[in-house]
Coordinates of C-alpha atoms in Angstrom, one line a residue:
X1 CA 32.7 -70.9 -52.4
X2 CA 34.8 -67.9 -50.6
X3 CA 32.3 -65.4 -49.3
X4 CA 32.8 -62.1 -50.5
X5 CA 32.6 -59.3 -48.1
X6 CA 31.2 -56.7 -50.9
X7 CA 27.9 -59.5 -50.7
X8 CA 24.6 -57.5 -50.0
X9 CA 22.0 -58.9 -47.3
X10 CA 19.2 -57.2 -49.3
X11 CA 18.3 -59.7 -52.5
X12 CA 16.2 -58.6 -55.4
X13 CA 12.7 -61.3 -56.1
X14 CA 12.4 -61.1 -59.6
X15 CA 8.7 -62.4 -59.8
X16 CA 5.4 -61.8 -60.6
X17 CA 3.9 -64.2 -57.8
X18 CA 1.1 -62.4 -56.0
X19 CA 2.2 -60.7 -52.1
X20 CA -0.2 -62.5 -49.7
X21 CA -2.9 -59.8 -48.1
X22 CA -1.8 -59.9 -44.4
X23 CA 1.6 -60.8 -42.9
X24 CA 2.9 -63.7 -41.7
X25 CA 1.4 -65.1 -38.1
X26 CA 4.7 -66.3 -36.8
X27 CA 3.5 -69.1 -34.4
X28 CA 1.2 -71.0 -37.0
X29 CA 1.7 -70.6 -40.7
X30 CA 2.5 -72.4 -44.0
X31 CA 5.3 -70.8 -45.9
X32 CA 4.0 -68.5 -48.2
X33 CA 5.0 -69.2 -52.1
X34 CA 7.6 -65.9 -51.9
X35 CA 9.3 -67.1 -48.8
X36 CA 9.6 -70.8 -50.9
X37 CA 11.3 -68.9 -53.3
X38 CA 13.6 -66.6 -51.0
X39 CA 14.5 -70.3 -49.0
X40 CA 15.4 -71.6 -52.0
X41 CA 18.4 -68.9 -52.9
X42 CA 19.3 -69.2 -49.1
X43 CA 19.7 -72.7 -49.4
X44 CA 21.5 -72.6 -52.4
X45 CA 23.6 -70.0 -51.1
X46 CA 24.7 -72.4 -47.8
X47 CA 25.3 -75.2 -49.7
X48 CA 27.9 -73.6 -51.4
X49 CA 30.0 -72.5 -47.7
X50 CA 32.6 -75.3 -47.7
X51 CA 33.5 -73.8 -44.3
X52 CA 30.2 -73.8 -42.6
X53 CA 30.1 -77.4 -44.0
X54 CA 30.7 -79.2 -40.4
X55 CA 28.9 -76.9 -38.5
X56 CA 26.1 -76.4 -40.2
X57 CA 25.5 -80.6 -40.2
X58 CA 24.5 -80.3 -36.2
X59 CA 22.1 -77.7 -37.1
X60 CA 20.3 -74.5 -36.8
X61 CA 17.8 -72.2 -37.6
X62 CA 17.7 -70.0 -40.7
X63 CA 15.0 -67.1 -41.4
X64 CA 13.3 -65.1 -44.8
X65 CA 12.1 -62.0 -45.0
X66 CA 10.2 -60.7 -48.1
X67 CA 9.6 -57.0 -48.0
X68 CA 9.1 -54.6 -50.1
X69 CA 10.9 -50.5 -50.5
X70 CA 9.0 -47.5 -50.9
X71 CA 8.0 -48.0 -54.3
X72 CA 6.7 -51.7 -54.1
X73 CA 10.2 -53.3 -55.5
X74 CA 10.5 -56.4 -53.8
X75 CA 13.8 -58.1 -52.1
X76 CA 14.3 -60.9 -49.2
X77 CA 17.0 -61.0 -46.4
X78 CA 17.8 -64.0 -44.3
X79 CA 19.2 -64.3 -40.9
X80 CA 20.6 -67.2 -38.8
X81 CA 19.6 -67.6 -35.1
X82 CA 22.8 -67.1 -33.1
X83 CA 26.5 -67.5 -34.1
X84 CA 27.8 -69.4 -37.2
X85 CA 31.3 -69.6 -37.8
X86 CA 31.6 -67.9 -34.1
X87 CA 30.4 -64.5 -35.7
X88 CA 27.0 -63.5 -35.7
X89 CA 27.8 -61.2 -38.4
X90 CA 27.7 -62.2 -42.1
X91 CA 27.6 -60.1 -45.4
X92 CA 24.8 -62.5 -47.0
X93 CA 22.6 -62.3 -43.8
X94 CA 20.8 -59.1 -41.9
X95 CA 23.6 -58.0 -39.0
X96 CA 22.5 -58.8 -35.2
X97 CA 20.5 -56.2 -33.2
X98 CA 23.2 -55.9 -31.3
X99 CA 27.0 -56.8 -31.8
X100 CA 28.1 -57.9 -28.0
X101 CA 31.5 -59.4 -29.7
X102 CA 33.9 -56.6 -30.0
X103 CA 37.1 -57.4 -27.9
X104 CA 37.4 -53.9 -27.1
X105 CA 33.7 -53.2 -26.7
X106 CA 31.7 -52.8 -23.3
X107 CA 30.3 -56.1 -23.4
X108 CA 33.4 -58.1 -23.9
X109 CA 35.7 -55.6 -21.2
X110 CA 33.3 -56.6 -18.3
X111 CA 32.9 -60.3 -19.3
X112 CA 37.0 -60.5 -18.9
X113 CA 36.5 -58.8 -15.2
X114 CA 34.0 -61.6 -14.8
X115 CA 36.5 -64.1 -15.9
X116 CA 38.9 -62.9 -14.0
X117 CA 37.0 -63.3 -10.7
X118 CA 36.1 -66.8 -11.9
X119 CA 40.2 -67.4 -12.4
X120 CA 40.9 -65.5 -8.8
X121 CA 38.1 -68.1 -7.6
X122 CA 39.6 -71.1 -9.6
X123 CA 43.4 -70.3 -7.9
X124 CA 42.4 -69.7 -4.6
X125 CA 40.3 -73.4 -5.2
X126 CA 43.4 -75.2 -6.0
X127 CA 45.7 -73.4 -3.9
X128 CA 47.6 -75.7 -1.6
X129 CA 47.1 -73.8 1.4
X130 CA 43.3 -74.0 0.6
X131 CA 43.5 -77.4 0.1
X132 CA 45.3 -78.4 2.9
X133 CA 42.8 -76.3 5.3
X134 CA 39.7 -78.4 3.7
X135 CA 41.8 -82.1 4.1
X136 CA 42.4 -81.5 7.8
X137 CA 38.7 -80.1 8.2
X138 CA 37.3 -83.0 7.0
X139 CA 40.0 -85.4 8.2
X140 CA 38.8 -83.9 11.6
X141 CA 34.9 -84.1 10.8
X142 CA 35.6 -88.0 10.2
X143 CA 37.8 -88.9 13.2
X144 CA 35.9 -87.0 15.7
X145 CA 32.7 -88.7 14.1
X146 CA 34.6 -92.2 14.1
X147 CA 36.2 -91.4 17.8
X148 CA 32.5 -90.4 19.2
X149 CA 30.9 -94.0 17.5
X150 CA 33.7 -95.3 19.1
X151 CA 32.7 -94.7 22.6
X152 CA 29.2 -94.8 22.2
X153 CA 29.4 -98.4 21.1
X154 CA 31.8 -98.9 24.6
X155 CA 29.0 -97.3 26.7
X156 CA 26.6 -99.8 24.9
X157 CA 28.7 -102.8 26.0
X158 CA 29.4 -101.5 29.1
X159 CA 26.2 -101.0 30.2
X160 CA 25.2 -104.4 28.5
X161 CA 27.6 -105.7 30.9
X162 CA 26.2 -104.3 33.9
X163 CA 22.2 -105.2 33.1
X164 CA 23.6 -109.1 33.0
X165 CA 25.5 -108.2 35.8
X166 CA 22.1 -107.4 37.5
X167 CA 20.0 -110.5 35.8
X168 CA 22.6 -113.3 36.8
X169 CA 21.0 -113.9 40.2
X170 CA 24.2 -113.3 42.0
X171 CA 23.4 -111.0 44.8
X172 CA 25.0 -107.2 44.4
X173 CA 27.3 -105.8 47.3
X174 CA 26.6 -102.2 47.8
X175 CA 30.1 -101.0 47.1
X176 CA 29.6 -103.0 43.6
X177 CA 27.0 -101.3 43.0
X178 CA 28.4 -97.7 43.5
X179 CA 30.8 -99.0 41.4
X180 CA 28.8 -99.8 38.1
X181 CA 27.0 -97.0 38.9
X182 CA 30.5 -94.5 39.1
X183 CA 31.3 -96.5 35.5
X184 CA 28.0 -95.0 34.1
X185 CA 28.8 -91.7 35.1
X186 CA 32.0 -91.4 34.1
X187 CA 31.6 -92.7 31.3
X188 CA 29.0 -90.2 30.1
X189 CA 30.5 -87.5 31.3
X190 CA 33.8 -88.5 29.1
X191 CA 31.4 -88.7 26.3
X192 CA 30.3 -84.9 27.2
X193 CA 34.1 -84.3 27.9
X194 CA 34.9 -85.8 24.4
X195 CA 32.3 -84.1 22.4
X196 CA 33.5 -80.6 23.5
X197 CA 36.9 -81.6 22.8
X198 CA 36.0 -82.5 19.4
X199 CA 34.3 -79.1 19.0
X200 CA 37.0 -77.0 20.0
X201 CA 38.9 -79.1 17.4
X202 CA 36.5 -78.4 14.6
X203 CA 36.0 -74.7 15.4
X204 CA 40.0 -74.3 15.3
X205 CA 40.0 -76.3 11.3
X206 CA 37.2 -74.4 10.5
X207 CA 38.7 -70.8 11.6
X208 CA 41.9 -72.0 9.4
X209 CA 39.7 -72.7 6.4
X210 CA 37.3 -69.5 6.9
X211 CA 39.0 -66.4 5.1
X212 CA 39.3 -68.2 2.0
X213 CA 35.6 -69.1 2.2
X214 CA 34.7 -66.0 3.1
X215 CA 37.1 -64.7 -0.2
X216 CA 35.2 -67.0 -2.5
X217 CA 31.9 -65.6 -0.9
X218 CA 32.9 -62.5 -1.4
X219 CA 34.0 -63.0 -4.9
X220 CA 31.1 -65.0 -5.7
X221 CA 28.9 -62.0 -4.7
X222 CA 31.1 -59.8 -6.6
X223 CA 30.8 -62.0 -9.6
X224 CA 26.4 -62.0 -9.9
X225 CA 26.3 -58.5 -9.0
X226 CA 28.7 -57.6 -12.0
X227 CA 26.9 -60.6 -14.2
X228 CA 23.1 -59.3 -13.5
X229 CA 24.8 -55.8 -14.4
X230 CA 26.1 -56.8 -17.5
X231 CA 23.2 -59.1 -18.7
X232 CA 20.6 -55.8 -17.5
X233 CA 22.7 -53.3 -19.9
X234 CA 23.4 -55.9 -22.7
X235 CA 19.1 -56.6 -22.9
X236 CA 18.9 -52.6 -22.8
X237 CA 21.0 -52.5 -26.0
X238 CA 18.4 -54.3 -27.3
X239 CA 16.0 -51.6 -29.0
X240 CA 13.1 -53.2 -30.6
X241 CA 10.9 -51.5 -33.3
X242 CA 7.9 -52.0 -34.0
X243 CA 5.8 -51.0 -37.9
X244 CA 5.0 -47.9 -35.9
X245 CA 8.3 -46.7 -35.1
X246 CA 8.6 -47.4 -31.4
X247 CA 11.1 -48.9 -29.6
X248 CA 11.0 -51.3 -26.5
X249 CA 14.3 -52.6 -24.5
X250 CA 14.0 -56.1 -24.2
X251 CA 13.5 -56.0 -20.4
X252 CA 10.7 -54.1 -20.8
X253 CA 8.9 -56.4 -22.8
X254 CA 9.5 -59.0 -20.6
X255 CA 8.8 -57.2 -17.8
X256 CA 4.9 -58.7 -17.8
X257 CA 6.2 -61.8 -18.5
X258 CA 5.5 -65.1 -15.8
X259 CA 9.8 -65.0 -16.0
X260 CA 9.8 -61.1 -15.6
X261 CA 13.5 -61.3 -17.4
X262 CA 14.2 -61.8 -20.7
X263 CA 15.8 -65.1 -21.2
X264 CA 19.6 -65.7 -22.5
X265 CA 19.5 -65.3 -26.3
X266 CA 16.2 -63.2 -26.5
X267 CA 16.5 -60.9 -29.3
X268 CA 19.1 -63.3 -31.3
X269 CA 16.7 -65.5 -33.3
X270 CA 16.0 -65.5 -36.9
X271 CA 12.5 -63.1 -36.6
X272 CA 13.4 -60.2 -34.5
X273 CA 16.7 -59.8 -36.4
X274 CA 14.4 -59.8 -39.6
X275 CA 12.1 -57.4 -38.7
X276 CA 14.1 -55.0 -36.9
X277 CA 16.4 -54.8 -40.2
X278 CA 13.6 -54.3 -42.4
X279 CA 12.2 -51.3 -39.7
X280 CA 15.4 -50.0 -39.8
X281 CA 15.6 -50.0 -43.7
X282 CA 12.0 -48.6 -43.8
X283 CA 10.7 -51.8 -45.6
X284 CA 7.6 -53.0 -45.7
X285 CA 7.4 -57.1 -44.1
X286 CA 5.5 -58.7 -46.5
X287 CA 6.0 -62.6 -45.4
X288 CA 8.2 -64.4 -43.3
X289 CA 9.2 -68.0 -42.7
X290 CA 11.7 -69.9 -40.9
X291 CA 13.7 -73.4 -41.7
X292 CA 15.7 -75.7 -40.3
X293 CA 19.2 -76.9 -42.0
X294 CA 20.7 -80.0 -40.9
X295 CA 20.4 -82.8 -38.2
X296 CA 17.8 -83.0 -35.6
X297 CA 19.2 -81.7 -31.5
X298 CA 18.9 -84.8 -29.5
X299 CA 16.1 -83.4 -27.2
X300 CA 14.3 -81.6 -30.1
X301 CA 12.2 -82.2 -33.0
X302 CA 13.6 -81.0 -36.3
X303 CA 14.1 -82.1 -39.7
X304 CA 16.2 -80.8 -42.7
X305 CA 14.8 -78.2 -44.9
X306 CA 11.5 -78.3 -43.1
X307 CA 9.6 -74.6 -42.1
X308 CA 9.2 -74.5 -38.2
X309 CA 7.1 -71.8 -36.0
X310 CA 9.1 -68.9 -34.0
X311 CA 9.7 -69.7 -30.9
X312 CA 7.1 -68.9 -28.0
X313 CA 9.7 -68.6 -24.8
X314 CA 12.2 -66.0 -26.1
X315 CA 10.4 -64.2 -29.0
X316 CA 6.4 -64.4 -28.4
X317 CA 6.6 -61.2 -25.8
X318 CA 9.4 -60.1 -28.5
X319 CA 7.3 -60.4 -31.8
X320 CA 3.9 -59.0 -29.8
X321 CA 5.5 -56.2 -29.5
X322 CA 7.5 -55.9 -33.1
X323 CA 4.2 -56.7 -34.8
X324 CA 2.5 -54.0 -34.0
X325 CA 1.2 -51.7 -36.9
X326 CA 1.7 -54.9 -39.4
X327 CA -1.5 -56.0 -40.7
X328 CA -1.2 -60.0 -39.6
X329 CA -3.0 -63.0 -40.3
X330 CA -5.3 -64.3 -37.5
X331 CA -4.0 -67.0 -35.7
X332 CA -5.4 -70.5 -37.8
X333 CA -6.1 -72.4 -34.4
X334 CA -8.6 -69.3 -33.2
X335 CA -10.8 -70.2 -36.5
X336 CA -14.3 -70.8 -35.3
X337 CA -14.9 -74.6 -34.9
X338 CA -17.1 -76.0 -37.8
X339 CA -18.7 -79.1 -36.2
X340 CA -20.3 -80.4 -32.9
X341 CA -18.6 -83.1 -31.0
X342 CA -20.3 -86.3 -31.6
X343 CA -22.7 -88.5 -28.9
X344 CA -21.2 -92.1 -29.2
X345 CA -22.8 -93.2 -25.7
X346 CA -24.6 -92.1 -22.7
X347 CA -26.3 -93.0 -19.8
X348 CA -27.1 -91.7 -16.3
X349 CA -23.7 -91.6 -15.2
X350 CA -21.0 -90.9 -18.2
X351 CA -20.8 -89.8 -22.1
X352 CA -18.6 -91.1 -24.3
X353 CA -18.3 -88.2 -27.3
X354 CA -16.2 -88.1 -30.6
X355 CA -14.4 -84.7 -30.7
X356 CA -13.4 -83.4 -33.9
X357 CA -9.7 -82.4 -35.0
X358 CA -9.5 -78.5 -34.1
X359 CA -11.3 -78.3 -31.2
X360 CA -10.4 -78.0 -27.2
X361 CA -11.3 -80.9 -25.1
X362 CA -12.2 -78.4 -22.2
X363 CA -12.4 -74.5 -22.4
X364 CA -8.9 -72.6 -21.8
X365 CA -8.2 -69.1 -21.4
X366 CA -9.3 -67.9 -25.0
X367 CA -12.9 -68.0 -25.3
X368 CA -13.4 -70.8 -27.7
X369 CA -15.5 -73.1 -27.7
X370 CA -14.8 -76.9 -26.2
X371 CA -16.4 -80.0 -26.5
X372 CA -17.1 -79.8 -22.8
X373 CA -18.6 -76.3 -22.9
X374 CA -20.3 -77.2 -26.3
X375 CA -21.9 -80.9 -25.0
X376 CA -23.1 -78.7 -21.2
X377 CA -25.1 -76.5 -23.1
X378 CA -28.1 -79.4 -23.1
X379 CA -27.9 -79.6 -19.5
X380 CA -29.0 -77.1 -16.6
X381 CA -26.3 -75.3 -14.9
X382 CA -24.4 -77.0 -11.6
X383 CA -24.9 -80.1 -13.9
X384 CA -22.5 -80.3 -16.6
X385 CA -21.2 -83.9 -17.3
X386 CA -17.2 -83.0 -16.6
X387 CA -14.4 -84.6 -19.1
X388 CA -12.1 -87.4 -17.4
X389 CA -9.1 -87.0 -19.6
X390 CA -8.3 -84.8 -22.2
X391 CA -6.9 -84.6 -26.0
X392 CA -5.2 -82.5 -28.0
X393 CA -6.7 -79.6 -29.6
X394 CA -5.9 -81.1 -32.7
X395 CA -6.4 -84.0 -32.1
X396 CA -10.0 -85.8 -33.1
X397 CA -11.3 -89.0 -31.5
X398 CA -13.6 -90.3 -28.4
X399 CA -13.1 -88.9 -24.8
X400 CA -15.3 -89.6 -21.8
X401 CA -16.9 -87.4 -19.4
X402 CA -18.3 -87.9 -16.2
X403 CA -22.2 -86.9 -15.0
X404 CA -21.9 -87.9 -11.4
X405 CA -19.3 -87.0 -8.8
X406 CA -18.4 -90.7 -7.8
X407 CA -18.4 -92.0 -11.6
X408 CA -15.6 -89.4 -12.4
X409 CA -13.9 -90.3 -9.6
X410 CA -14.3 -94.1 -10.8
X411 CA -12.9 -92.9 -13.8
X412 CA -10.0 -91.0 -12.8
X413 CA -8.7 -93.8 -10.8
X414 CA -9.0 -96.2 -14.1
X415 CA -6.6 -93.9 -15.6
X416 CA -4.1 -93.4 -12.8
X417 CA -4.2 -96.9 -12.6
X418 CA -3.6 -97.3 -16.3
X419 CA -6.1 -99.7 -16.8
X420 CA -8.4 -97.8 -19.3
X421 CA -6.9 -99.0 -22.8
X422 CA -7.1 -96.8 -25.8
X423 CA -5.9 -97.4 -29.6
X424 CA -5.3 -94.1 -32.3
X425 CA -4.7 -94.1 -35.7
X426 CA -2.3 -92.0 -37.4
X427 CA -1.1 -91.2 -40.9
X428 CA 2.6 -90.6 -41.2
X429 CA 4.5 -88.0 -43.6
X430 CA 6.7 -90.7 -44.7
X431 CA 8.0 -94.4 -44.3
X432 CA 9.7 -94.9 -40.6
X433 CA 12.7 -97.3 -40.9
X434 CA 11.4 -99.2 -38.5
X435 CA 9.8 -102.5 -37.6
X436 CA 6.7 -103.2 -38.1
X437 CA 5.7 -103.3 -34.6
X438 CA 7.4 -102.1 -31.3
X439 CA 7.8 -100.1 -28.4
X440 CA 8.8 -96.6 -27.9
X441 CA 10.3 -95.3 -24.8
X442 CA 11.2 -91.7 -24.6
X443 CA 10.5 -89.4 -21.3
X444 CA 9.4 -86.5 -22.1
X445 CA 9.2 -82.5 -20.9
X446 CA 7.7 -79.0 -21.8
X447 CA 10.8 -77.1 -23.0
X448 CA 10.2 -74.2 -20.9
X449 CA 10.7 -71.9 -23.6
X450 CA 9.2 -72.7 -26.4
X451 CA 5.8 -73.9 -25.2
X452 CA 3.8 -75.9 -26.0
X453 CA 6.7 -77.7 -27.3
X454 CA 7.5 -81.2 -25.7
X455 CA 11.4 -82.7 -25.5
X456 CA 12.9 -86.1 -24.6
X457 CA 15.2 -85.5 -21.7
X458 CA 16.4 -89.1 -20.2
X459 CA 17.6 -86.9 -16.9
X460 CA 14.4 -85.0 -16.2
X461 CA 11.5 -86.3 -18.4
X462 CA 8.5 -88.7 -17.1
X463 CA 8.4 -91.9 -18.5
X464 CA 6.6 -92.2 -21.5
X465 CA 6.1 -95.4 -23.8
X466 CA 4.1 -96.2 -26.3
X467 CA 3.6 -99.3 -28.4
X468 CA 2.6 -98.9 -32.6
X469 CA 1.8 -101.6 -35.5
X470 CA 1.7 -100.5 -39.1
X471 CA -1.1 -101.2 -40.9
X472 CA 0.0 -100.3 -44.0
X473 CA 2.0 -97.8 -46.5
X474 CA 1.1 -96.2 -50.2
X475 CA 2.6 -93.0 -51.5
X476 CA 5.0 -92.1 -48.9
X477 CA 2.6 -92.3 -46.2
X478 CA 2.0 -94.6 -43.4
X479 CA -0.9 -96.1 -41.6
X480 CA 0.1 -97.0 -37.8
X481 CA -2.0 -97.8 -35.0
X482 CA -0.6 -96.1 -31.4
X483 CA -1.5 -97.6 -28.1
X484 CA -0.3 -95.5 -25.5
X485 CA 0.7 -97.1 -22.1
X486 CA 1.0 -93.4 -20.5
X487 CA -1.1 -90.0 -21.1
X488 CA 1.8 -87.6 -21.3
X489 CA 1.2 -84.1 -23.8
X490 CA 2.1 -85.0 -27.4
X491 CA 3.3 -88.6 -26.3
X492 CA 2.6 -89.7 -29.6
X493 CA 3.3 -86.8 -31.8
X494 CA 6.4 -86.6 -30.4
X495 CA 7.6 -90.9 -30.4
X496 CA 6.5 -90.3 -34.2
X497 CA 8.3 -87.5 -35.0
X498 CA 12.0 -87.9 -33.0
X499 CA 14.4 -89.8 -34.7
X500 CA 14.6 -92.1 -31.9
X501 CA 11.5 -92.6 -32.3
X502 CA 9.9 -93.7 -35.6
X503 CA 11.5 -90.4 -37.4
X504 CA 8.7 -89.4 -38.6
X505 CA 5.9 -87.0 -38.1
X506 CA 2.3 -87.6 -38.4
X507 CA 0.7 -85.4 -41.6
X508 CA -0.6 -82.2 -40.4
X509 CA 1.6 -81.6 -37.1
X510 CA 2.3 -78.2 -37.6
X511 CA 4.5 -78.4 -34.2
X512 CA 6.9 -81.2 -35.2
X513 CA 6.5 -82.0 -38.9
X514 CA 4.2 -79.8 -41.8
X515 CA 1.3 -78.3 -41.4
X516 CA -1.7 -79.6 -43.6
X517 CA -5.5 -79.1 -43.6
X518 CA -5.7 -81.1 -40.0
X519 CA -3.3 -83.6 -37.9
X520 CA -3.7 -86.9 -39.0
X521 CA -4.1 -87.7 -35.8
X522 CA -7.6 -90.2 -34.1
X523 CA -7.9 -91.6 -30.8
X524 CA -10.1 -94.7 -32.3
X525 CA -11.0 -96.6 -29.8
X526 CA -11.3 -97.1 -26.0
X527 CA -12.2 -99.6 -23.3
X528 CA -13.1 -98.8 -19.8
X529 CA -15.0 -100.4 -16.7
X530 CA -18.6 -99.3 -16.5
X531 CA -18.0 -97.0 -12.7
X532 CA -21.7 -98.3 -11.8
X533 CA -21.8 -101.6 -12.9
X534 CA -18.3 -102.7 -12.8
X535 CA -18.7 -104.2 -16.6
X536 CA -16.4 -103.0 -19.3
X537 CA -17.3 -101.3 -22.2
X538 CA -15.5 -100.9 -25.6
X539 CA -16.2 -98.1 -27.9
X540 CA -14.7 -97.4 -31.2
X541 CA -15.4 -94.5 -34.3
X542 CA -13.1 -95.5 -36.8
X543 CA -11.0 -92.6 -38.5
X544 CA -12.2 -91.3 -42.2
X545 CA -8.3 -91.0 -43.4
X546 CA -8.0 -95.1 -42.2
X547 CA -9.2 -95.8 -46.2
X548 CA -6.7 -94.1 -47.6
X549 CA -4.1 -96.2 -46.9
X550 CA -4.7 -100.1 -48.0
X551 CA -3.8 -103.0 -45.1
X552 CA -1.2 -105.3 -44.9
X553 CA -1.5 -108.8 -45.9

């Protein structure tokens, strides 16, 4: 297919599916029937770029927008995050916020002063003079260093020659004495004589090399100022609207951010581009969703065609702002939890509970409930049993907590030590081409800007490894059992879902696979040392999904 510059980003929905009440919430949703349909005809539409073919194959981001004009007609647009083709302007998809790429524009001017510093810097670099000026500096930091070992290793001997001088029993004659003793001080005061020498030397190489390190400090000083300039007026041109008609410059709204600066790229992704085309077109959002076309990033978690959150890092602070006036749907993971966590043990020093899927181990900054908060409301205040580890919110299955200040230390140490053993049970969205049994090994890391996100990054990441049997398969699900050898956030989620992993997520991870009516996720069982008695206990609540899958033989 050729693309044809006369191509419209507004696109008609001929349908008479019903609009959904509220708008989309960006950070938790399932893909509203409308947006399935708009995906589709984006889809269709890429598929059909023989140009973008390549590209497209190491993947990104792609966005839908159903809105509706004045008189309730309805139409979607779509958007890519970044650049495709090295544009980020298409006729098929909304234009950018802001169009930095002009050759001739503001933007593109000062970023050629930039690189011409960076050239200026790079010449000066390679220049012989420079060069030479750094070889005979640090041709004289090694000799003077080699020439000063030199004769402190001749000292040493010297005076090693004059203690066995003294021990041999051969009596001393006074002038013999003045002698060894005139060797000594000569000998340090050449030392002294050498050393100051040696500094004079180094002062002279280092007075040859300063003005071109003072030229590269000064052009390197030159070169942030003008950068921080440039990125401060290009996040200016950045205008954000809002339903009500009010604009916000991108470093404003990060301005109460824990960065206080808006991160590179802010302002490019799928969902502001979305929304601040429809505000401009006075359209009314109706839903929104966001998919991912082709393979997987190597630190990242994505999959094909699948529908994926907005990012929290650059466009939470972004999107609070745009959203407001819009009528949204309440965040799913604020809904009020339904059951009490359940008392599998206790005694005077520990509880061992069964938390159910939706609910925080411990309270956090909302002011939901927790299993903690929920299980201390039978006890008197100053006296609340205290949990030793945690797990996910979403996450069901038995944690312990501590009722004594010593037995949660006991505890504590049993899991730094790693010798508190604990099996889950998860139900994968899909067949993993993978043994039957194994070990994972994939460090992990919060990507800083897209919390609560995890990412394998071999430089930077903590070790994390975990070990998994299958159990058993039936429909295009799997049965594993997980048995984690380290505690790190969404350790398991995450060695399910990456492809160097088992490539596959576990049903109902809205984070790294498709949301569904929980995660399929069940810390089963877990054996610990009694912190009294020293005797170790095994407790198990077997996960109500394990039935739906049959075993192997």
């Amino acid at each position: 297919m050729t693309i044809n510059d006369s191509i419209s980003c507004f696109h008609p929905l001929h349908t008479d599916m019903p609009k959904p009440a509220r708008f989309t919430f960006p950070f938790c949703y399932e893909p509203h029937p409308l947006c399935l349909l708009a995906a589709g005809e984006v889809q269709r539409y890429i598929a059909g770029v023989d140009k973008w073919r390549d590209e497209l194959q190491h993947g990104k981001m792609f966005g839908v927008l159903v809105a509706e004009d004045e008189e309730g007609r309805l139409s979607f647009t779509a958007a890519f995050s970044g650049l495709l083709d090295g544009s980020n302007d298409h006729p098929y998809f909304v234009p950018p916020v802001f169009d930095a790429t002009p050759a001739d524009g503001y933007f593109k001017t000062n970023e050629a002063r930039i690189s011409a510093i960076n050239h200026t810097i790079d010449g000066i670099e390679k220049g012989e003079s420079y060069l030479n000026a750094l070889h005979e500096l640090e041709s004289c930091k090694t000799g003077t260093a080699a020439e000063e070992e030199q004769y402190r290793l001749k000292i040493k001997e010297a005076k090693a020659a004059r203690d066995a001088r003294r021990l041999n029993g051969t009596p001393i004659t006074p002038e013999e004495e003045e002698r060894m003793l005139n060797e000594s001080r000569f000998m340090k005061a050449e030392l002294h004589r050498m050393k100051k020498r040696n500094k004079e030397q180094m002062a002279e190489c280092e007075a040859r090399l300063k003005p071109f390190q003072d030229e590269i400090r000064q052009l390197k000083a030159k070169r942030k100022a003008m950068s921080d300039s440039l990125q401060h007026w290009l996040f200016e041109q950045y205008n954000m609207l809002n339903a009500r008609g009010e604009r916000r410059g991108l470093c404003s709204i990060f301005a109460d951010t824990p960065q206080h600066v808006p991160p590179a790229g802010a302002g490019d992704c799928c969902a502001p581009k979305l929304l601040q085309h429809a505000y401009l077109n006075h359209l009314h959002p109706v839903c929104m969703a966001e998919f991912w076309w082709g393979d997987s990033p190597k630190s990242e978690i994505r999959h094909h065609l699948h529908y994926y959150p907005a990012c929290r890092g650059k466009c939470l602070p972004i999107l609070t702002h745009m959203l407001q006036g819009l009528d949204v749907d309440p965040d799913p993971r604020q809904a009020p939890e339904q059951r009490l966590p359940e008392i599998v043990y206790e005694d005077e020093w520990l509880i061992v509970a069964c938390k159910p899927a939706g609910m925080l181990s411990v309270k956090g900054k909302s002011d939901r409930h927790s299993a903690a908060s929920l299980i201390a409301k039978n006890y008197a205040e100053g006296s609340e049993p205290v949990p030793v580890h945690r797990l996910d919110m979403d996450t069901s299955g038995l944690i312990i907590l501590a009722k004594t200040p010593e037995a949660y230390k006991n505890l504590q140490e049993q899991f730094c030590q790693r010798s508190i053993s604990k099996r889950y049970v998860a139900l994968l969205d899909g067949m993993p081409k993978a043994p039957t049994s194994g070990r994972i090994s994939l460090p992990l890391i919060a990507d800083p800007l897209n919390r609560p996100y995890q990412k394998v990054d071999t430089d930077n990441g903590k070790a994390a490894v975990t070990d998994y049997k299958i159990i058993g398969q039936a429909a295009g699900r799997t049965l594993i059992e997980l048995f984690p050898h380290t505690g790190r956030t969404h350790q398991l989620r995450v060695h399910c879902a990456h492809r160097l992993g088992l490539g596959t997520p576990i049903v109902g991870d809205s984070l790294y696979g498709h949301p569904a009516d929980r995660l399929y996720l069940h810390a089963e069982a877990i054996t610990f040392r009694h912190p009294a008695t020293g005797k170790e206990m095994t407790f198990e609540r077997t996960a109500g999904f394990r039935q739906s899958i049959t075993q192997h033989d």
